[in-house]
Amino acid sequence: MTILILGLIIFLGLHSVRIVAEDWRTATRARLGEHAWKGIYSVISLIGFGLIIYGYGIARETPVVVWAPPPFTRHIAALLAVIAFVFITAAYIPRNGIKARLHHPMTLGVKTWALAHLIANGTLHDIVLFGSFLVWSVLLFRASRKRDAAMGTVYPAGNGAATALTIVAGVIGAGVFAMWLHGPLIGVRPF
């Protein structure tokens, strides 16, 4: 569990710089240059992510059951996972109505993904992992909305075609991941 927590501290700590130290981030990026900042950020992120994966794998070997989720929670989690995929897809398809309306769909996707997994999993390592991502995404979403308001950020209006493409691509992505990738990559088959 220690390695998992260390990975979460590194990964989410680094990804929290915009929440707690926006001015420092801006000054450091200016001092180092865009490429150096992104390079350092990427290396540290990968180290944290690797520790999360490794620590989670170790923690799964000796699970501590905190609560036993009822079987119906898997269905709720599956639905929320599809919604999370749609939100994440909305971050990448230009001029879709979801991004136009919600402004930070990637963060909402992480929040929805974390909530889905918290609902359906009751081991300590799951609660630590998904609970950390849920708290982080809530704080980041709030900070991002405040920053948008302070800067007067205006998001372009969405259109129906881009919104439909976003929803279809998100649902297909969720299906592909659930049916063929979740088992081999995560070790758990959702269906």
PDB file of C-alpha atoms in Angstrom:
ATOM      1  CA  MET A   1       0.000   0.000   0.000  1.00  0.00           C
ATOM      2  CA  THR A   2       2.940   2.330   0.660  1.00  0.00           C
ATOM      3  CA  ILE A   3       4.074   2.212  -2.980  1.00  0.00           C
ATOM      4  CA  LEU A   4       0.513   2.904  -4.178  1.00  0.00           C
ATOM      5  CA  ILE A   5       0.221   5.905  -1.868  1.00  0.00           C
ATOM      6  CA  LEU A   6       3.666   7.201  -2.901  1.00  0.00           C
ATOM      7  CA  GLY A   7       2.663   6.924  -6.559  1.00  0.00           C
ATOM      8  CA  LEU A   8      -0.595   8.779  -5.877  1.00  0.00           C
ATOM      9  CA  ILE A   9       1.254  11.539  -4.029  1.00  0.00           C
ATOM     10  CA  ILE A  10       3.717  11.989  -6.909  1.00  0.00           C
ATOM     11  CA  PHE A  11       1.178  11.717  -9.742  1.00  0.00           C
ATOM     12  CA  LEU A  12      -1.731  13.627  -8.233  1.00  0.00           C
ATOM     13  CA  GLY A  13       0.578  16.039  -6.429  1.00  0.00           C
ATOM     14  CA  LEU A  14       2.179  17.027  -9.715  1.00  0.00           C
ATOM     15  CA  HIS A  15      -1.224  17.264 -11.382  1.00  0.00           C
ATOM     16  CA  SER A  16      -2.409  19.502  -8.535  1.00  0.00           C
ATOM     17  CA  VAL A  17       0.083  22.286  -9.211  1.00  0.00           C
ATOM     18  CA  ARG A  18      -2.579  24.266 -11.104  1.00  0.00           C
ATOM     19  CA  ILE A  19      -4.904  23.903  -8.106  1.00  0.00           C
ATOM     20  CA  VAL A  20      -2.502  25.127  -5.428  1.00  0.00           C
ATOM     21  CA  ALA A  21       0.344  26.995  -7.153  1.00  0.00           C
ATOM     22  CA  GLU A  22      -0.718  28.451 -10.496  1.00  0.00           C
ATOM     23  CA  ASP A  23       1.672  31.407 -10.216  1.00  0.00           C
ATOM     24  CA  TRP A  24       4.635  29.142  -9.397  1.00  0.00           C
ATOM     25  CA  ARG A  25       3.736  26.905 -12.349  1.00  0.00           C
ATOM     26  CA  THR A  26       3.572  29.862 -14.727  1.00  0.00           C
ATOM     27  CA  ALA A  27       6.890  31.284 -13.488  1.00  0.00           C
ATOM     28  CA  THR A  28       8.640  27.901 -13.627  1.00  0.00           C
ATOM     29  CA  ARG A  29       7.378  27.216 -17.156  1.00  0.00           C
ATOM     30  CA  ALA A  30       8.660  30.624 -18.237  1.00  0.00           C
ATOM     31  CA  ARG A  31      12.041  30.064 -16.546  1.00  0.00           C
ATOM     32  CA  LEU A  32      12.594  26.507 -17.869  1.00  0.00           C
ATOM     33  CA  GLY A  33      10.892  26.893 -21.230  1.00  0.00           C
ATOM     34  CA  GLU A  34       7.868  25.027 -22.538  1.00  0.00           C
ATOM     35  CA  HIS A  35       9.717  21.915 -23.750  1.00  0.00           C
ATOM     36  CA  ALA A  36      11.809  21.459 -20.613  1.00  0.00           C
ATOM     37  CA  TRP A  37       8.735  21.933 -18.402  1.00  0.00           C
ATOM     38  CA  LYS A  38       6.756  19.348 -20.379  1.00  0.00           C
ATOM     39  CA  GLY A  39       9.685  16.935 -20.376  1.00  0.00           C
ATOM     40  CA  ILE A  40      10.202  17.111 -16.606  1.00  0.00           C
ATOM     41  CA  TYR A  41       6.442  16.993 -16.013  1.00  0.00           C
ATOM     42  CA  SER A  42       6.109  13.914 -18.224  1.00  0.00           C
ATOM     43  CA  VAL A  43       8.975  12.013 -16.598  1.00  0.00           C
ATOM     44  CA  ILE A  44       7.708  12.676 -13.071  1.00  0.00           C
ATOM     45  CA  SER A  45       4.142  11.788 -14.137  1.00  0.00           C
ATOM     46  CA  LEU A  46       5.308   8.485 -15.620  1.00  0.00           C
ATOM     47  CA  ILE A  47       7.241   7.641 -12.458  1.00  0.00           C
ATOM     48  CA  GLY A  48       4.162   8.349 -10.328  1.00  0.00           C
ATOM     49  CA  PHE A  49       1.898   6.417 -12.691  1.00  0.00           C
ATOM     50  CA  GLY A  50       4.282   3.461 -12.698  1.00  0.00           C
ATOM     51  CA  LEU A  51       4.347   3.431  -8.896  1.00  0.00           C
ATOM     52  CA  ILE A  52       0.530   3.545  -8.832  1.00  0.00           C
ATOM     53  CA  ILE A  53       0.316   0.529 -11.141  1.00  0.00           C
ATOM     54  CA  TYR A  54       2.998  -1.415  -9.276  1.00  0.00           C
ATOM     55  CA  GLY A  55       1.656  -0.516  -5.822  1.00  0.00           C
ATOM     56  CA  TYR A  56      -1.921  -1.350  -6.812  1.00  0.00           C
ATOM     57  CA  GLY A  57      -0.781  -4.735  -8.112  1.00  0.00           C
ATOM     58  CA  ILE A  58       0.996  -5.512  -4.849  1.00  0.00           C
ATOM     59  CA  ALA A  59      -1.981  -4.345  -2.765  1.00  0.00           C
ATOM     60  CA  ARG A  60      -4.327  -6.607  -4.762  1.00  0.00           C
ATOM     61  CA  GLU A  61      -2.338  -9.639  -3.610  1.00  0.00           C
ATOM     62  CA  THR A  62      -3.488  -9.154   0.009  1.00  0.00           C
ATOM     63  CA  PRO A  63      -6.763  -7.232  -0.190  1.00  0.00           C
ATOM     64  CA  VAL A  64      -8.332  -5.685   2.890  1.00  0.00           C
ATOM     65  CA  VAL A  65     -12.106  -5.809   2.459  1.00  0.00           C
ATOM     66  CA  VAL A  66     -13.770  -2.697   3.888  1.00  0.00           C
ATOM     67  CA  TRP A  67     -17.244  -3.418   2.538  1.00  0.00           C
ATOM     68  CA  ALA A  68     -18.900  -5.857   0.164  1.00  0.00           C
ATOM     69  CA  PRO A  69     -20.700  -3.970  -2.611  1.00  0.00           C
ATOM     70  CA  PRO A  70     -24.054  -5.485  -3.593  1.00  0.00           C
ATOM     71  CA  PRO A  71     -24.051  -7.073  -7.083  1.00  0.00           C
ATOM     72  CA  PHE A  72     -26.266  -4.314  -8.575  1.00  0.00           C
ATOM     73  CA  THR A  73     -23.459  -1.783  -8.069  1.00  0.00           C
ATOM     74  CA  ARG A  74     -21.634  -3.345 -11.036  1.00  0.00           C
ATOM     75  CA  HIS A  75     -24.471  -2.212 -13.304  1.00  0.00           C
ATOM     76  CA  ILE A  76     -24.350   1.329 -11.929  1.00  0.00           C
ATOM     77  CA  ALA A  77     -20.570   1.346 -12.366  1.00  0.00           C
ATOM     78  CA  ALA A  78     -20.897   0.136 -15.976  1.00  0.00           C
ATOM     79  CA  LEU A  79     -23.327   2.934 -16.822  1.00  0.00           C
ATOM     80  CA  LEU A  80     -21.127   5.536 -15.139  1.00  0.00           C
ATOM     81  CA  ALA A  81     -18.078   4.180 -17.002  1.00  0.00           C
ATOM     82  CA  VAL A  82     -19.850   4.720 -20.334  1.00  0.00           C
ATOM     83  CA  ILE A  83     -20.660   8.293 -19.291  1.00  0.00           C
ATOM     84  CA  ALA A  84     -17.016   8.772 -18.238  1.00  0.00           C
ATOM     85  CA  PHE A  85     -15.858   7.620 -21.684  1.00  0.00           C
ATOM     86  CA  VAL A  86     -18.220  10.093 -23.348  1.00  0.00           C
ATOM     87  CA  PHE A  87     -16.892  12.924 -21.159  1.00  0.00           C
ATOM     88  CA  ILE A  88     -13.270  11.995 -21.899  1.00  0.00           C
ATOM     89  CA  THR A  89     -14.018  11.774 -25.621  1.00  0.00           C
ATOM     90  CA  ALA A  90     -15.610  15.238 -25.424  1.00  0.00           C
ATOM     91  CA  ALA A  91     -12.239  16.666 -24.413  1.00  0.00           C
ATOM     92  CA  TYR A  92     -10.818  15.717 -27.827  1.00  0.00           C
ATOM     93  CA  ILE A  93     -13.575  16.327 -30.378  1.00  0.00           C
ATOM     94  CA  PRO A  94     -13.766  20.001 -31.331  1.00  0.00           C
ATOM     95  CA  ARG A  95     -16.982  22.012 -31.122  1.00  0.00           C
ATOM     96  CA  ASN A  96     -19.096  19.407 -29.344  1.00  0.00           C
ATOM     97  CA  GLY A  97     -21.929  20.535 -27.129  1.00  0.00           C
ATOM     98  CA  ILE A  98     -20.707  18.620 -24.088  1.00  0.00           C
ATOM     99  CA  LYS A  99     -17.460  20.584 -23.893  1.00  0.00           C
ATOM    100  CA  ALA A 100     -19.279  23.809 -24.772  1.00  0.00           C
ATOM    101  CA  ARG A 101     -21.647  23.296 -21.850  1.00  0.00           C
ATOM    102  CA  LEU A 102     -19.443  21.644 -19.198  1.00  0.00           C
ATOM    103  CA  HIS A 103     -16.055  23.210 -20.161  1.00  0.00           C
ATOM    104  CA  HIS A 104     -13.825  20.577 -18.537  1.00  0.00           C
ATOM    105  CA  PRO A 105     -15.093  17.179 -19.709  1.00  0.00           C
ATOM    106  CA  MET A 106     -11.794  15.340 -19.105  1.00  0.00           C
ATOM    107  CA  THR A 107     -11.900  16.214 -15.416  1.00  0.00           C
ATOM    108  CA  LEU A 108     -15.577  15.255 -15.258  1.00  0.00           C
ATOM    109  CA  GLY A 109     -14.686  11.970 -16.958  1.00  0.00           C
ATOM    110  CA  VAL A 110     -12.058  11.187 -14.317  1.00  0.00           C
ATOM    111  CA  LYS A 111     -14.530  12.128 -11.583  1.00  0.00           C
ATOM    112  CA  THR A 112     -17.223   9.856 -13.044  1.00  0.00           C
ATOM    113  CA  TRP A 113     -14.739   7.001 -13.600  1.00  0.00           C
ATOM    114  CA  ALA A 114     -13.511   7.222 -10.000  1.00  0.00           C
ATOM    115  CA  LEU A 115     -17.048   7.332  -8.600  1.00  0.00           C
ATOM    116  CA  ALA A 116     -18.051   4.317 -10.715  1.00  0.00           C
ATOM    117  CA  HIS A 117     -15.175   2.277  -9.346  1.00  0.00           C
ATOM    118  CA  LEU A 118     -15.767   3.373  -5.754  1.00  0.00           C
ATOM    119  CA  ILE A 119     -19.372   2.214  -5.985  1.00  0.00           C
ATOM    120  CA  ALA A 120     -18.450  -1.264  -7.228  1.00  0.00           C
ATOM    121  CA  ASN A 121     -15.287  -1.987  -5.214  1.00  0.00           C
ATOM    122  CA  GLY A 122     -14.911  -2.327  -1.465  1.00  0.00           C
ATOM    123  CA  THR A 123     -11.265  -3.112  -0.824  1.00  0.00           C
ATOM    124  CA  LEU A 124      -8.954  -0.669   0.893  1.00  0.00           C
ATOM    125  CA  HIS A 125      -6.614  -0.327  -2.073  1.00  0.00           C
ATOM    126  CA  ASP A 126      -9.573   0.438  -4.371  1.00  0.00           C
ATOM    127  CA  ILE A 127     -10.910   3.043  -1.956  1.00  0.00           C
ATOM    128  CA  VAL A 128      -7.466   4.666  -1.685  1.00  0.00           C
ATOM    129  CA  LEU A 129      -6.909   4.683  -5.458  1.00  0.00           C
ATOM    130  CA  PHE A 130     -10.333   5.733  -6.685  1.00  0.00           C
ATOM    131  CA  GLY A 131     -11.075   7.944  -3.694  1.00  0.00           C
ATOM    132  CA  SER A 132      -7.845   9.878  -4.312  1.00  0.00           C
ATOM    133  CA  PHE A 133      -8.719  10.421  -7.960  1.00  0.00           C
ATOM    134  CA  LEU A 134     -12.264  11.461  -7.035  1.00  0.00           C
ATOM    135  CA  VAL A 135     -11.120  14.057  -4.487  1.00  0.00           C
ATOM    136  CA  TRP A 136      -8.450  15.350  -6.882  1.00  0.00           C
ATOM    137  CA  SER A 137     -10.903  15.675  -9.793  1.00  0.00           C
ATOM    138  CA  VAL A 138     -13.462  17.509  -7.648  1.00  0.00           C
ATOM    139  CA  LEU A 139     -10.801  20.013  -6.536  1.00  0.00           C
ATOM    140  CA  LEU A 140      -9.394  20.399 -10.047  1.00  0.00           C
ATOM    141  CA  PHE A 141     -12.816  20.958 -11.589  1.00  0.00           C
ATOM    142  CA  ARG A 142     -13.586  23.664  -9.035  1.00  0.00           C
ATOM    143  CA  ALA A 143     -10.201  25.343  -9.539  1.00  0.00           C
ATOM    144  CA  SER A 144     -10.566  25.177 -13.330  1.00  0.00           C
ATOM    145  CA  ARG A 145     -14.006  26.780 -13.252  1.00  0.00           C
ATOM    146  CA  LYS A 146     -12.702  29.555 -10.978  1.00  0.00           C
ATOM    147  CA  ARG A 147      -9.755  30.152 -13.292  1.00  0.00           C
ATOM    148  CA  ASP A 148     -12.108  30.310 -16.304  1.00  0.00           C
ATOM    149  CA  ALA A 149     -14.292  32.855 -14.528  1.00  0.00           C
ATOM    150  CA  ALA A 150     -11.313  34.988 -13.512  1.00  0.00           C
ATOM    151  CA  MET A 151      -9.871  34.945 -17.037  1.00  0.00           C
ATOM    152  CA  GLY A 152     -13.230  35.382 -18.777  1.00  0.00           C
ATOM    153  CA  THR A 153     -12.720  32.186 -20.774  1.00  0.00           C
ATOM    154  CA  VAL A 154     -15.374  31.647 -23.423  1.00  0.00           C
ATOM    155  CA  TYR A 155     -15.813  28.192 -24.941  1.00  0.00           C
ATOM    156  CA  PRO A 156     -16.959  27.883 -28.551  1.00  0.00           C
ATOM    157  CA  ALA A 157     -20.535  26.768 -29.094  1.00  0.00           C
ATOM    158  CA  GLY A 158     -21.043  23.140 -29.925  1.00  0.00           C
ATOM    159  CA  ASN A 159     -22.922  21.714 -32.857  1.00  0.00           C
ATOM    160  CA  GLY A 160     -25.140  18.661 -33.188  1.00  0.00           C
ATOM    161  CA  ALA A 161     -22.872  16.665 -35.505  1.00  0.00           C
ATOM    162  CA  ALA A 162     -19.817  16.998 -33.262  1.00  0.00           C
ATOM    163  CA  THR A 163     -21.911  16.199 -30.186  1.00  0.00           C
ATOM    164  CA  ALA A 164     -23.386  13.087 -31.820  1.00  0.00           C
ATOM    165  CA  LEU A 165     -19.904  11.977 -32.919  1.00  0.00           C
ATOM    166  CA  THR A 166     -18.651  12.499 -29.359  1.00  0.00           C
ATOM    167  CA  ILE A 167     -21.410  10.363 -27.858  1.00  0.00           C
ATOM    168  CA  VAL A 168     -21.084   7.570 -30.438  1.00  0.00           C
ATOM    169  CA  ALA A 169     -17.273   7.481 -30.151  1.00  0.00           C
ATOM    170  CA  GLY A 170     -17.453   7.509 -26.335  1.00  0.00           C
ATOM    171  CA  VAL A 171     -19.974   4.661 -26.205  1.00  0.00           C
ATOM    172  CA  ILE A 172     -17.977   2.587 -28.705  1.00  0.00           C
ATOM    173  CA  GLY A 173     -14.769   3.285 -26.790  1.00  0.00           C
ATOM    174  CA  ALA A 174     -16.411   2.195 -23.536  1.00  0.00           C
ATOM    175  CA  GLY A 175     -17.683  -0.994 -25.162  1.00  0.00           C
ATOM    176  CA  VAL A 176     -14.329  -1.882 -26.688  1.00  0.00           C
ATOM    177  CA  PHE A 177     -12.521  -1.221 -23.415  1.00  0.00           C
ATOM    178  CA  ALA A 178     -15.022  -3.191 -21.308  1.00  0.00           C
ATOM    179  CA  MET A 179     -15.257  -6.180 -23.624  1.00  0.00           C
ATOM    180  CA  TRP A 180     -11.673  -6.602 -24.836  1.00  0.00           C
ATOM    181  CA  LEU A 181      -9.195  -4.442 -22.892  1.00  0.00           C
ATOM    182  CA  HIS A 182     -10.272  -4.187 -19.241  1.00  0.00           C
ATOM    183  CA  GLY A 183      -9.617  -7.886 -18.568  1.00  0.00           C
ATOM    184  CA  PRO A 184      -6.144  -8.151 -20.130  1.00  0.00           C
ATOM    185  CA  LEU A 185      -4.961  -4.742 -18.873  1.00  0.00           C
ATOM    186  CA  ILE A 186      -6.580  -4.589 -15.413  1.00  0.00           C
ATOM    187  CA  GLY A 187      -7.116  -8.270 -14.660  1.00  0.00           C
ATOM    188  CA  VAL A 188     -10.853  -7.902 -14.061  1.00  0.00           C
ATOM    189  CA  ARG A 189     -13.548  -8.578 -16.632  1.00  0.00           C
ATOM    190  CA  PRO A 190     -16.490  -6.221 -16.028  1.00  0.00           C
ATOM    191  CA  PHE A 191     -18.874  -8.538 -17.921  1.00  0.00           C
TER     192      PHE A 191
END
